[in-house]
Amino acid sequence: MAQLILNHLTKDFGGGRPAVADVSLTLRRQAFLALLGPSGCGKTTVLRMIAGFEQPSDGSISYGERRLSDAERALPPEKRNMAMVFQSYALWPHMTVAENVGYPLKVRGVSGAAWRRLVGEALSLVKLTEYAERRPAELSGGQRQRVALARCLVTQPDVVLLDEPLANLDQHLRKAMEETFRTFHERSGATMVYVTHDQAEAMALATDVAVMSEGRLLQVAAPADIYARPEGRVVGGLIGRGSILRLNLPVNGERRLDWPLLRSALGVVSGKRGLDDKGPVADVLVRPEQVHRGTDGIPMRVVSSVFEGERFALDLTLPDGQRLKAYSSAPMSEGALAPFVVGGGWRL
């Protein structure tokens, strides 16, 4: 099976730091990769280079044995057998839904019964068969996005590229569209690369998540792995709602930390912070779900208690002044002092 391969990919527009710096990534066929990171991190530039809209300054992009682009030459977008879904949908307002979906087929010379069959199959997949003769202006945002997806499907692309496709939708429509994307991925068999700054979207949709910051690729892993075992402070801060504590810890030890070690590192037993203040300072990620009330816990003061529907989100202060997020099934008074157990942590 052909793989999409980014090999030391770099894009420098000039004027300082490269937009993308030395990104290497091998994406297996039929994978669903989310490129995740804050605005300006280079994720959209990577997507545009894969699509053929930008040429690398260095490095290369290949699909299987076929070289798509490098610093010397680039295959044009129309010869890459890829499809792209934009944030703005990019639909022709004067065309019907069917005409929009079938436009790529028209460009390739497909017409007649074959054109109608392929368009009908694509519209059926995204549940828009009855909207075939409508114009884009008559559709909701979610329906327009499904038209854009159907337009991708008709050409049977090897790779589908999605540039923040849910950014213009409200929360309710986003959830509905997430299910549409999952179905589309399963039935199309295409490799998908999805750019987003929303980590909840990335975790819900992707088989693999690639975290970028300042043009560099920091970590690639399955959603569950990147949530449980982030590499470094930046990834730990981007994924989930965890707190990053600065603690003294032994030099040699597991990255996964248990409560006895954390309790000692927080200095509750000795009355001092750290393991007799001899260990090096390390960043430790603690998720809110790992913090709970317990009689043998550390006294922490409640800074705030915010109702989130099914639970309360707590902001706590540790004895040394550091802040910690936690969840609670019941509200707590601001300023209250109560013992909390930190059930586990991850050394970054």
mmCIF file of C-alpha atoms in Angstrom:
data_model
loop_
_atom_site.group_PDB
_atom_site.id
_atom_site.type_symbol
_atom_site.label_atom_id
_atom_site.label_comp_id
_atom_site.label_asym_id
_atom_site.label_seq_id
_atom_site.Cartn_x
_atom_site.Cartn_y
_atom_site.Cartn_z
ATOM 1 C CA MET A 1 0.000 0.000 0.000
ATOM 2 C CA ALA A 2 1.290 3.455 -0.946
ATOM 3 C CA GLN A 3 2.304 5.804 1.856
ATOM 4 C CA LEU A 4 2.434 9.589 1.954
ATOM 5 C CA ILE A 5 5.992 10.505 2.932
ATOM 6 C CA LEU A 6 7.250 13.921 4.035
ATOM 7 C CA ASN A 7 11.057 13.868 4.121
ATOM 8 C CA HIS A 8 12.817 16.747 5.939
ATOM 9 C CA LEU A 9 10.209 19.127 4.559
ATOM 10 C CA THR A 10 11.054 22.831 4.884
ATOM 11 C CA LYS A 11 9.362 25.993 3.649
ATOM 12 C CA ASP A 12 11.046 29.366 4.080
ATOM 13 C CA PHE A 13 9.191 32.456 2.851
ATOM 14 C CA GLY A 14 12.092 34.656 3.969
ATOM 15 C CA GLY A 15 12.245 37.246 6.697
ATOM 16 C CA GLY A 16 13.221 35.093 9.665
ATOM 17 C CA ARG A 17 12.109 31.715 11.014
ATOM 18 C CA PRO A 18 10.974 29.172 8.368
ATOM 19 C CA ALA A 19 7.227 28.543 8.267
ATOM 20 C CA VAL A 20 8.002 24.786 8.249
ATOM 21 C CA ALA A 21 11.324 23.414 9.450
ATOM 22 C CA ASP A 22 12.618 19.886 8.790
ATOM 23 C CA VAL A 23 9.312 18.004 9.103
ATOM 24 C CA SER A 24 9.557 14.248 8.468
ATOM 25 C CA LEU A 25 6.477 12.048 8.573
ATOM 26 C CA THR A 26 5.348 8.773 7.021
ATOM 27 C CA LEU A 27 1.589 8.347 6.821
ATOM 28 C CA ARG A 28 0.244 4.896 6.006
ATOM 29 C CA ARG A 29 -2.471 4.490 3.412
ATOM 30 C CA GLN A 30 -6.045 5.036 4.696
ATOM 31 C CA ALA A 31 -4.808 6.772 7.855
ATOM 32 C CA PHE A 32 -6.581 9.847 9.204
ATOM 33 C CA LEU A 33 -3.928 12.296 10.374
ATOM 34 C CA ALA A 34 -4.758 15.466 12.302
ATOM 35 C CA LEU A 35 -2.173 18.244 12.054
ATOM 36 C CA LEU A 36 -2.711 20.063 15.342
ATOM 37 C CA GLY A 37 -1.237 23.285 16.612
ATOM 38 C CA PRO A 38 -1.856 26.985 17.295
ATOM 39 C CA SER A 39 -2.251 29.578 14.555
ATOM 40 C CA GLY A 40 1.017 30.254 12.759
ATOM 41 C CA CYS A 41 2.611 26.912 13.638
ATOM 42 C CA GLY A 42 2.998 25.856 9.978
ATOM 43 C CA LYS A 43 0.288 23.204 9.710
ATOM 44 C CA THR A 44 -1.596 24.854 6.822
ATOM 45 C CA THR A 45 1.683 25.427 4.970
ATOM 46 C CA VAL A 46 2.387 21.693 5.240
ATOM 47 C CA LEU A 47 -1.074 20.980 3.835
ATOM 48 C CA ARG A 48 -0.557 23.392 0.935
ATOM 49 C CA MET A 49 2.766 21.760 0.079
ATOM 50 C CA ILE A 50 1.130 18.328 0.045
ATOM 51 C CA ALA A 51 -1.614 19.687 -2.229
ATOM 52 C CA GLY A 52 0.903 21.292 -4.580
ATOM 53 C CA PHE A 53 -0.055 24.918 -3.920
ATOM 54 C CA GLU A 54 3.378 25.624 -2.406
ATOM 55 C CA GLN A 55 6.764 24.181 -3.355
ATOM 56 C CA PRO A 56 9.198 23.078 -0.613
ATOM 57 C CA SER A 57 12.335 25.131 -0.025
ATOM 58 C CA ASP A 58 14.026 21.892 0.993
ATOM 59 C CA GLY A 59 13.106 18.253 1.502
ATOM 60 C CA SER A 60 10.563 16.274 -0.503
ATOM 61 C CA ILE A 61 7.034 14.843 -0.629
ATOM 62 C CA SER A 62 6.324 11.391 -2.093
ATOM 63 C CA TYR A 63 3.315 9.154 -2.462
ATOM 64 C CA GLY A 64 4.597 5.603 -2.629
ATOM 65 C CA GLU A 65 7.348 5.502 -5.256
ATOM 66 C CA ARG A 66 6.118 8.696 -6.931
ATOM 67 C CA ARG A 67 7.939 11.932 -6.095
ATOM 68 C CA LEU A 68 5.377 14.741 -5.856
ATOM 69 C CA SER A 69 7.653 17.658 -5.105
ATOM 70 C CA ASP A 70 11.016 18.824 -3.851
ATOM 71 C CA ALA A 71 13.036 22.036 -4.021
ATOM 72 C CA GLU A 72 13.808 21.501 -7.726
ATOM 73 C CA ARG A 73 10.463 20.448 -9.211
ATOM 74 C CA ALA A 74 6.821 19.939 -8.294
ATOM 75 C CA LEU A 75 3.996 17.951 -9.819
ATOM 76 C CA PRO A 76 1.005 20.289 -10.400
ATOM 77 C CA PRO A 77 -2.004 19.854 -8.073
ATOM 78 C CA GLU A 78 -4.263 18.400 -10.775
ATOM 79 C CA LYS A 79 -1.844 15.497 -11.361
ATOM 80 C CA ARG A 80 -1.565 14.378 -7.720
ATOM 81 C CA ASN A 81 -4.973 12.648 -7.436
ATOM 82 C CA MET A 82 -5.740 14.578 -4.283
ATOM 83 C CA ALA A 83 -8.797 16.541 -3.201
ATOM 84 C CA MET A 84 -9.041 19.459 -0.803
ATOM 85 C CA VAL A 85 -11.854 20.713 1.418
ATOM 86 C CA PHE A 86 -11.528 24.360 2.383
ATOM 87 C CA GLN A 87 -12.825 26.220 5.430
ATOM 88 C CA SER A 88 -14.833 28.448 3.076
ATOM 89 C CA TYR A 89 -16.362 25.441 1.174
ATOM 90 C CA ALA A 90 -15.290 26.993 -2.195
ATOM 91 C CA LEU A 91 -18.561 26.155 -3.977
ATOM 92 C CA TRP A 92 -19.658 27.748 -7.246
ATOM 93 C CA PRO A 93 -22.751 29.856 -6.364
ATOM 94 C CA HIS A 94 -24.244 29.679 -9.878
ATOM 95 C CA MET A 95 -24.104 25.872 -10.030
ATOM 96 C CA THR A 96 -26.511 23.388 -8.490
ATOM 97 C CA VAL A 97 -25.342 20.980 -5.800
ATOM 98 C CA ALA A 98 -25.028 18.213 -8.401
ATOM 99 C CA GLU A 99 -23.054 20.461 -10.748
ATOM 100 C CA ASN A 100 -20.691 21.468 -7.944
ATOM 101 C CA VAL A 101 -20.121 17.856 -6.954
ATOM 102 C CA GLY A 102 -19.637 16.763 -10.550
ATOM 103 C CA TYR A 103 -17.366 19.613 -11.641
ATOM 104 C CA PRO A 104 -14.090 17.661 -11.097
ATOM 105 C CA LEU A 105 -15.528 14.868 -13.272
ATOM 106 C CA LYS A 106 -16.381 17.369 -15.993
ATOM 107 C CA VAL A 107 -12.782 18.627 -15.960
ATOM 108 C CA ARG A 108 -11.620 15.023 -16.440
ATOM 109 C CA GLY A 109 -13.948 14.505 -19.359
ATOM 110 C CA VAL A 110 -16.538 12.299 -17.613
ATOM 111 C CA SER A 111 -20.111 12.899 -18.790
ATOM 112 C CA GLY A 112 -23.482 11.268 -19.403
ATOM 113 C CA ALA A 113 -24.581 8.207 -17.430
ATOM 114 C CA ALA A 114 -21.178 7.766 -15.774
ATOM 115 C CA TRP A 115 -21.273 11.383 -14.527
ATOM 116 C CA ARG A 116 -24.810 10.982 -13.119
ATOM 117 C CA ARG A 117 -23.952 7.679 -11.429
ATOM 118 C CA LEU A 118 -20.815 8.963 -9.703
ATOM 119 C CA VAL A 119 -22.484 12.198 -8.597
ATOM 120 C CA GLY A 120 -25.494 10.256 -7.290
ATOM 121 C CA GLU A 121 -23.271 7.892 -5.285
ATOM 122 C CA ALA A 122 -21.348 10.799 -3.755
ATOM 123 C CA LEU A 123 -24.512 12.687 -2.784
ATOM 124 C CA SER A 124 -25.991 9.526 -1.309
ATOM 125 C CA LEU A 125 -22.965 9.027 0.908
ATOM 126 C CA VAL A 126 -23.312 12.494 2.442
ATOM 127 C CA LYS A 127 -27.124 12.229 2.570
ATOM 128 C CA LEU A 128 -27.856 15.063 0.144
ATOM 129 C CA THR A 129 -29.593 13.222 -2.705
ATOM 130 C CA GLU A 130 -32.757 15.300 -2.403
ATOM 131 C CA TYR A 131 -30.736 18.546 -2.557
ATOM 132 C CA ALA A 132 -29.132 17.815 -5.946
ATOM 133 C CA GLU A 133 -30.913 20.649 -7.795
ATOM 134 C CA ARG A 134 -30.525 23.315 -5.120
ATOM 135 C CA ARG A 135 -28.003 26.145 -5.158
ATOM 136 C CA PRO A 136 -25.385 26.584 -2.378
ATOM 137 C CA ALA A 137 -27.190 29.715 -1.113
ATOM 138 C CA GLU A 138 -30.194 27.537 -0.238
ATOM 139 C CA LEU A 139 -28.156 25.259 2.028
ATOM 140 C CA SER A 140 -27.030 25.471 5.646
ATOM 141 C CA GLY A 141 -23.334 25.620 6.547
ATOM 142 C CA GLY A 142 -23.268 21.930 7.402
ATOM 143 C CA GLN A 143 -24.953 20.993 4.127
ATOM 144 C CA ARG A 144 -22.442 23.083 2.151
ATOM 145 C CA GLN A 145 -19.613 21.293 3.896
ATOM 146 C CA ARG A 146 -21.134 17.944 2.930
ATOM 147 C CA VAL A 147 -21.324 19.135 -0.699
ATOM 148 C CA ALA A 148 -17.602 19.910 -0.525
ATOM 149 C CA LEU A 149 -16.973 16.398 0.823
ATOM 150 C CA ALA A 150 -19.056 14.812 -1.921
ATOM 151 C CA ARG A 151 -17.070 16.773 -4.516
ATOM 152 C CA CYS A 152 -13.925 15.139 -3.093
ATOM 153 C CA LEU A 153 -15.410 11.670 -3.262
ATOM 154 C CA VAL A 154 -16.354 11.635 -6.963
ATOM 155 C CA THR A 155 -12.737 11.644 -8.138
ATOM 156 C CA GLN A 156 -11.766 8.718 -5.847
ATOM 157 C CA PRO A 157 -8.654 10.543 -4.593
ATOM 158 C CA ASP A 158 -5.685 8.858 -2.955
ATOM 159 C CA VAL A 159 -5.431 11.666 -0.391
ATOM 160 C CA VAL A 160 -8.074 14.084 0.979
ATOM 161 C CA LEU A 161 -6.808 17.309 2.545
ATOM 162 C CA LEU A 162 -9.026 19.270 4.933
ATOM 163 C CA ASP A 163 -8.126 22.801 6.043
ATOM 164 C CA GLU A 164 -10.063 23.569 9.272
ATOM 165 C CA PRO A 165 -13.350 22.522 7.612
ATOM 166 C CA LEU A 166 -15.472 22.922 10.755
ATOM 167 C CA ALA A 167 -14.231 26.357 11.811
ATOM 168 C CA ASN A 168 -17.299 28.186 10.446
ATOM 169 C CA LEU A 169 -19.884 25.882 12.066
ATOM 170 C CA ASP A 170 -21.549 26.105 15.455
ATOM 171 C CA GLN A 171 -20.909 23.474 18.130
ATOM 172 C CA HIS A 172 -24.003 21.410 17.317
ATOM 173 C CA LEU A 173 -23.179 21.219 13.607
ATOM 174 C CA ARG A 174 -19.553 20.397 14.362
ATOM 175 C CA LYS A 175 -20.576 17.267 16.244
ATOM 176 C CA ALA A 176 -22.849 16.177 13.409
ATOM 177 C CA MET A 177 -20.121 16.795 10.835
ATOM 178 C CA GLU A 178 -17.564 14.820 12.846
ATOM 179 C CA GLU A 179 -19.722 11.730 12.322
ATOM 180 C CA THR A 180 -19.956 12.562 8.597
ATOM 181 C CA PHE A 181 -16.154 12.770 8.355
ATOM 182 C CA ARG A 182 -15.740 9.413 10.107
ATOM 183 C CA THR A 183 -18.217 7.763 7.714
ATOM 184 C CA PHE A 184 -16.556 9.433 4.732
ATOM 185 C CA HIS A 185 -13.150 8.130 5.826
ATOM 186 C CA GLU A 186 -14.397 4.583 6.343
ATOM 187 C CA ARG A 187 -16.203 4.361 3.000
ATOM 188 C CA SER A 188 -13.824 6.304 0.762
ATOM 189 C CA GLY A 189 -10.670 4.415 1.738
ATOM 190 C CA ALA A 190 -8.645 7.597 1.223
ATOM 191 C CA THR A 191 -5.752 8.823 3.306
ATOM 192 C CA MET A 192 -6.908 11.994 5.069
ATOM 193 C CA VAL A 193 -4.888 14.920 6.428
ATOM 194 C CA TYR A 194 -6.924 17.257 8.628
ATOM 195 C CA VAL A 195 -5.625 20.640 9.801
ATOM 196 C CA THR A 196 -7.110 22.006 13.027
ATOM 197 C CA HIS A 197 -6.256 24.096 16.079
ATOM 198 C CA ASP A 198 -9.038 22.353 18.048
ATOM 199 C CA GLN A 199 -7.580 19.443 20.001
ATOM 200 C CA ALA A 200 -11.047 18.013 20.756
ATOM 201 C CA GLU A 201 -11.689 17.646 16.999
ATOM 202 C CA ALA A 202 -8.291 16.055 16.465
ATOM 203 C CA MET A 203 -8.766 13.536 19.275
ATOM 204 C CA ALA A 204 -12.308 12.629 18.161
ATOM 205 C CA LEU A 205 -11.584 12.126 14.466
ATOM 206 C CA ALA A 206 -8.004 11.089 13.820
ATOM 207 C CA THR A 207 -6.214 7.757 13.877
ATOM 208 C CA ASP A 208 -2.966 9.723 14.340
ATOM 209 C CA VAL A 209 -2.266 13.196 15.732
ATOM 210 C CA ALA A 210 0.791 15.260 14.733
ATOM 211 C CA VAL A 211 1.456 18.241 17.012
ATOM 212 C CA MET A 212 3.283 21.232 15.527
ATOM 213 C CA SER A 213 4.723 24.376 17.072
ATOM 214 C CA GLU A 214 6.771 27.155 15.443
ATOM 215 C CA GLY A 215 7.151 25.211 12.219
ATOM 216 C CA ARG A 216 8.432 22.005 13.824
ATOM 217 C CA LEU A 217 6.857 18.615 14.361
ATOM 218 C CA LEU A 218 6.937 17.802 18.075
ATOM 219 C CA GLN A 219 5.165 14.439 18.346
ATOM 220 C CA VAL A 220 3.145 11.980 16.268
ATOM 221 C CA ALA A 221 1.051 9.325 17.996
ATOM 222 C CA ALA A 222 -2.416 7.829 18.287
ATOM 223 C CA PRO A 223 -4.868 10.140 20.140
ATOM 224 C CA ALA A 224 -4.925 8.008 23.302
ATOM 225 C CA ASP A 225 -1.125 7.777 23.389
ATOM 226 C CA ILE A 226 -0.523 11.476 22.825
ATOM 227 C CA TYR A 227 -3.058 12.291 25.564
ATOM 228 C CA ALA A 228 -1.553 9.881 28.080
ATOM 229 C CA ARG A 229 2.133 10.298 27.177
ATOM 230 C CA PRO A 230 2.847 13.729 25.678
ATOM 231 C CA GLU A 231 6.437 14.540 24.771
ATOM 232 C CA GLY A 232 7.466 17.846 26.280
ATOM 233 C CA ARG A 233 5.845 20.855 27.856
ATOM 234 C CA VAL A 234 4.382 22.285 24.625
ATOM 235 C CA VAL A 235 2.544 19.073 23.694
ATOM 236 C CA GLY A 236 1.391 18.576 27.286
ATOM 237 C CA GLY A 237 -0.040 22.085 27.304
ATOM 238 C CA LEU A 238 -1.799 21.737 23.947
ATOM 239 C CA ILE A 239 -3.487 18.385 24.556
ATOM 240 C CA GLY A 240 -6.230 18.153 27.165
ATOM 241 C CA ARG A 241 -6.763 20.459 30.138
ATOM 242 C CA GLY A 242 -3.892 19.357 32.311
ATOM 243 C CA SER A 243 -1.735 21.356 34.715
ATOM 244 C CA ILE A 244 2.048 21.384 34.394
ATOM 245 C CA LEU A 245 3.799 21.439 37.779
ATOM 246 C CA ARG A 246 7.478 22.081 38.503
ATOM 247 C CA LEU A 247 8.675 19.450 40.969
ATOM 248 C CA ASN A 248 11.923 18.006 42.326
ATOM 249 C CA LEU A 249 12.194 14.371 41.251
ATOM 250 C CA PRO A 250 14.847 11.634 41.192
ATOM 251 C CA VAL A 251 17.113 11.672 38.150
ATOM 252 C CA ASN A 252 16.401 8.059 37.263
ATOM 253 C CA GLY A 253 12.817 6.947 37.367
ATOM 254 C CA GLU A 254 9.692 6.149 35.404
ATOM 255 C CA ARG A 255 8.011 8.869 33.412
ATOM 256 C CA ARG A 256 4.664 7.746 34.826
ATOM 257 C CA LEU A 257 4.487 8.965 38.419
ATOM 258 C CA ASP A 258 2.360 7.536 41.222
ATOM 259 C CA TRP A 259 0.809 9.244 44.252
ATOM 260 C CA PRO A 260 3.473 8.320 46.872
ATOM 261 C CA LEU A 261 6.227 9.877 44.754
ATOM 262 C CA LEU A 262 4.145 12.950 43.948
ATOM 263 C CA ARG A 263 3.147 13.384 47.586
ATOM 264 C CA SER A 264 6.794 13.295 48.615
ATOM 265 C CA ALA A 265 7.844 15.599 45.781
ATOM 266 C CA LEU A 266 5.251 18.140 46.886
ATOM 267 C CA GLY A 267 6.907 18.182 50.305
ATOM 268 C CA VAL A 268 3.832 17.355 52.400
ATOM 269 C CA VAL A 269 5.576 14.806 54.644
ATOM 270 C CA SER A 270 8.772 16.752 55.341
ATOM 271 C CA GLY A 271 7.191 20.153 55.239
ATOM 272 C CA LYS A 272 9.582 21.155 52.468
ATOM 273 C CA ARG A 273 9.124 21.143 48.736
ATOM 274 C CA GLY A 274 10.891 18.332 46.898
ATOM 275 C CA LEU A 275 12.731 15.146 47.851
ATOM 276 C CA ASP A 276 14.918 16.949 50.397
ATOM 277 C CA ASP A 277 15.434 19.418 47.552
ATOM 278 C CA LYS A 278 18.100 17.126 46.042
ATOM 279 C CA GLY A 279 16.363 16.038 42.872
ATOM 280 C CA PRO A 280 16.458 18.015 39.618
ATOM 281 C CA VAL A 281 13.479 20.150 38.714
ATOM 282 C CA ALA A 282 11.135 18.467 36.214
ATOM 283 C CA ASP A 283 7.876 19.358 34.480
ATOM 284 C CA VAL A 284 5.041 17.058 35.527
ATOM 285 C CA LEU A 285 1.701 16.907 33.709
ATOM 286 C CA VAL A 286 -1.374 16.189 35.842
ATOM 287 C CA ARG A 287 -4.816 15.783 34.247
ATOM 288 C CA PRO A 288 -7.921 17.072 36.075
ATOM 289 C CA GLU A 289 -9.425 13.571 36.173
ATOM 290 C CA GLN A 290 -6.361 12.367 38.131
ATOM 291 C CA VAL A 291 -7.127 14.731 41.049
ATOM 292 C CA HIS A 292 -9.773 13.834 43.645
ATOM 293 C CA ARG A 293 -10.704 14.353 47.288
ATOM 294 C CA GLY A 294 -9.002 12.001 49.757
ATOM 295 C CA THR A 295 -8.293 11.871 53.473
ATOM 296 C CA ASP A 296 -4.567 11.285 52.880
ATOM 297 C CA GLY A 297 -4.377 14.086 50.347
ATOM 298 C CA ILE A 298 -2.529 17.375 50.199
ATOM 299 C CA PRO A 299 -4.363 20.412 51.600
ATOM 300 C CA MET A 300 -5.322 22.602 48.651
ATOM 301 C CA ARG A 301 -7.311 25.804 48.536
ATOM 302 C CA VAL A 302 -10.188 26.237 46.082
ATOM 303 C CA VAL A 303 -9.675 29.325 43.901
ATOM 304 C CA SER A 304 -12.777 28.781 41.767
ATOM 305 C CA SER A 305 -15.549 26.239 41.144
ATOM 306 C CA VAL A 306 -17.282 26.474 37.745
ATOM 307 C CA PHE A 307 -20.322 24.397 36.727
ATOM 308 C CA GLU A 308 -19.840 22.741 33.305
ATOM 309 C CA GLY A 309 -23.085 20.794 33.046
ATOM 310 C CA GLU A 310 -22.157 17.287 34.153
ATOM 311 C CA ARG A 311 -19.431 18.348 36.614
ATOM 312 C CA PHE A 312 -17.665 21.234 38.326
ATOM 313 C CA ALA A 313 -14.245 22.412 37.159
ATOM 314 C CA LEU A 314 -12.042 23.380 40.109
ATOM 315 C CA ASP A 315 -9.003 25.619 40.137
ATOM 316 C CA LEU A 316 -6.845 24.723 43.150
ATOM 317 C CA THR A 317 -3.751 26.188 44.783
ATOM 318 C CA LEU A 318 -1.033 23.831 46.082
ATOM 319 C CA PRO A 319 0.866 24.548 49.329
ATOM 320 C CA ASP A 320 3.793 25.948 47.299
ATOM 321 C CA GLY A 321 1.523 28.283 45.321
ATOM 322 C CA GLN A 322 1.299 26.315 42.083
ATOM 323 C CA ARG A 323 -2.122 25.931 40.456
ATOM 324 C CA LEU A 324 -3.861 22.642 39.693
ATOM 325 C CA LYS A 325 -7.063 21.831 37.780
ATOM 326 C CA ALA A 326 -9.500 19.207 39.070
ATOM 327 C CA TYR A 327 -13.052 17.972 38.534
ATOM 328 C CA SER A 328 -15.727 17.495 41.171
ATOM 329 C CA SER A 329 -19.252 16.079 41.146
ATOM 330 C CA ALA A 330 -20.320 18.700 43.691
ATOM 331 C CA PRO A 331 -19.645 22.438 43.996
ATOM 332 C CA MET A 332 -17.024 23.735 46.428
ATOM 333 C CA SER A 333 -16.850 27.145 48.052
ATOM 334 C CA GLU A 334 -14.154 29.519 46.852
ATOM 335 C CA GLY A 335 -11.467 29.804 49.503
ATOM 336 C CA ALA A 336 -12.276 26.394 51.035
ATOM 337 C CA LEU A 337 -9.328 24.218 52.143
ATOM 338 C CA ALA A 338 -9.628 20.469 51.496
ATOM 339 C CA PRO A 339 -7.328 17.459 51.019
ATOM 340 C CA PHE A 340 -6.819 16.283 47.423
ATOM 341 C CA VAL A 341 -4.983 13.239 46.099
ATOM 342 C CA VAL A 342 -3.019 13.467 42.849
ATOM 343 C CA GLY A 343 -3.589 9.962 41.536
ATOM 344 C CA GLY A 344 -0.842 10.120 38.920
ATOM 345 C CA GLY A 345 1.263 12.303 36.672
ATOM 346 C CA TRP A 346 3.534 12.191 33.644
ATOM 347 C CA ARG A 347 7.102 13.492 33.583
ATOM 348 C CA LEU A 348 7.487 15.681 30.478
#
